[in-house]
Amino acid sequence: MIDRTLLITISGIDAPGVTSEIFEAVAPAPVVVVDMEQLVVRGHLTLAIALELDASVTDSDAPGVLDQVRKRVRIAAGARNMEVATRPGVTLEIDLSREKFQVIVMGSPLYPECINIVTSTIAQHGGNLDRIHRIADYPVTAIRFEGSGVDHQTLRRPLAEVSVRCQVDISVQDVALESRGQYLVVMDVDSTLIQDEVIDLLGELAGVGPAVSEITAAAMGGELDFSEALQARVSLLAGAPATLIEQARELISLTPGARSLCRTLNRLGYQIVLVSGGFTNVMAPIAHELGVSAFRANTLEVVDGVITGNLLGPIVDREGKRQALMHFAQEFNIPNRRTIAIGDGANDIDMISEAGLGVAFNAKKVLRDSADTTVNVPYLDTVLYLLGITRDEILRSDRESKH
């Protein structure tokens, strides 16, 4: 069979006009462009172009036409001191039945050995890498691997083991045609969105700090039932003045990157919901400041300016968080596969497991074992990289917020 296709790869120092000049050289030839991709890494350009002869070219004329294309490209690239490689007989058919996946690896730093282990693990499970792209260089290095040939679920467990072995964060996701549709992000608050445990702050202010903190640690580690632990801690606050709530609010510190995370997600059209085992009394101003779509939490009962030690309404516990995710997904008409849950403790397990993508953020081991992916750096906005959002998009949101 006569070869009617040609793959051309040009590489060298990038400069304005390179791509234009290459296509100017090819333009007179009776060929069509069927595929192309360009990548620039640290000023070095690699441009790949797949060409196919026009139907008007006979098989007898095909070799001569392709030869002429090669010569034209080499002359144009040579003028720029760039290297050219050509390969005939390129298979251009796309197998749409092949599973597609996306793997994002984050490290600070990211070592070559880790990349070797990640890519060999993908290959061992039948995956082929189609594209590799850096999406962030600060505060972590984040690399996105796009590939095909294996279901993303097949890769999750072996790459989770690689994550622990290499001490990097790895996210494995499906690549769907609707990947840019609307998403729902459901986020825990205490020790996730903020650096504090509000009940512990209230306990310190009320003079019962050690007793409250001890119960909190056991509950977040999965050693105690969350609802019982919450009621036990709240009861220790009985009789404390309600002014402690405002004092606790002023002591709260947002997790580094929290504002950037919310600002970027809002600009990209994501729905953000806060779901907390903490208290609406403290959370409402934070939710308003960050522009989230909705929030759900427990409410401390206050009577005559005094905290009674009771809670109002149903407790938002482990199951309550899962129900909240399902409720808000239905309210915003977002399918489960486009839901993302972020948390740190045992009471986030059901929410994390229910979500399309569950992220354990600096989490307790009991949650890390249940999550799809983990983040172990102290910057909440690095979660954006796991969603495939680049640092450039984050910086654009930051610039726009200042105008």
Short mmCIF file of C-alpha atoms in Angstrom, two decimals, residues 104 106 135-142 169 185 187 192-195 254-266 268 270 272 290 340 342 359-362 374-398:
data_model
loop_
_atom_site.label_atom_id
_atom_site.label_comp_id
_atom_site.label_asym_id
_atom_site.label_seq_id
_atom_site.Cartn_x
_atom_site.Cartn_y
_atom_site.Cartn_z
CA ILE A 104 -1.99 14.50 37.91
CA MET A 106 2.14 16.93 42.50
CA ILE A 135 0.21 22.76 34.92
CA ALA A 136 1.99 24.37 37.88
CA ASP A 137 5.47 25.16 39.12
CA TYR A 138 4.60 26.86 42.44
CA PRO A 139 4.09 26.18 45.31
CA VAL A 140 4.34 22.62 43.99
CA THR A 141 5.32 21.13 40.66
CA ALA A 142 2.21 19.59 39.08
CA ASP A 169 0.10 13.55 45.65
CA VAL A 185 -17.27 21.33 45.30
CA MET A 187 -15.80 21.34 51.46
CA THR A 192 -9.73 22.13 56.01
CA LEU A 193 -11.03 25.54 54.93
CA ILE A 194 -9.76 26.99 58.20
CA GLN A 195 -6.74 25.93 60.24
CA LEU A 254 -8.17 30.62 56.90
CA THR A 255 -5.98 27.86 55.48
CA PRO A 256 -3.34 29.27 53.08
CA GLY A 257 -4.81 29.22 49.59
CA ALA A 258 -8.46 29.13 50.75
CA ARG A 259 -9.32 32.51 49.23
CA SER A 260 -7.49 31.66 46.00
CA LEU A 261 -9.31 28.32 45.77
CA CYS A 262 -12.76 29.86 46.19
CA ARG A 263 -12.01 32.86 43.96
CA THR A 264 -10.81 30.64 41.11
CA LEU A 265 -13.67 28.15 41.40
CA ASN A 266 -16.21 30.97 41.47
CA LEU A 268 -14.80 29.19 36.52
CA TYR A 270 -18.13 25.94 40.01
CA ILE A 272 -19.01 25.79 46.22
CA LEU A 290 -15.74 33.66 50.31
CA ILE A 340 -15.79 16.91 44.47
CA ILE A 342 -12.66 17.83 50.35
CA VAL A 359 -9.83 14.58 48.26
CA ALA A 360 -8.21 14.03 51.66
CA PHE A 361 -6.53 17.31 52.62
CA ASN A 362 -3.75 16.87 55.21
CA THR A 374 -4.64 13.07 48.93
CA VAL A 375 -3.03 16.48 49.32
CA ASN A 376 -0.24 16.68 51.86
CA VAL A 377 1.02 20.23 51.34
CA PRO A 378 -0.40 23.07 53.47
CA TYR A 379 -1.88 25.05 50.57
CA LEU A 380 -5.58 24.50 49.90
CA ASP A 381 -5.45 25.96 46.39
CA THR A 382 -3.20 23.09 45.26
CA VAL A 383 -6.46 21.12 45.08
CA LEU A 384 -7.09 23.14 41.91
CA TYR A 385 -4.20 21.35 40.20
CA LEU A 386 -5.79 18.00 40.96
CA LEU A 387 -8.85 19.26 39.09
CA GLY A 388 -6.67 20.05 36.07
CA ILE A 389 -6.85 23.81 36.62
CA THR A 390 -3.53 25.42 35.77
CA ARG A 391 -1.53 27.98 37.71
CA ASP A 392 -2.10 30.43 34.85
CA GLU A 393 -5.86 30.21 35.42
CA ILE A 394 -5.36 30.83 39.14
CA LEU A 395 -3.18 33.88 38.52
CA ARG A 396 -5.76 35.20 36.05
CA SER A 397 -8.43 34.98 38.76
CA ASP A 398 -6.13 36.82 41.17
#
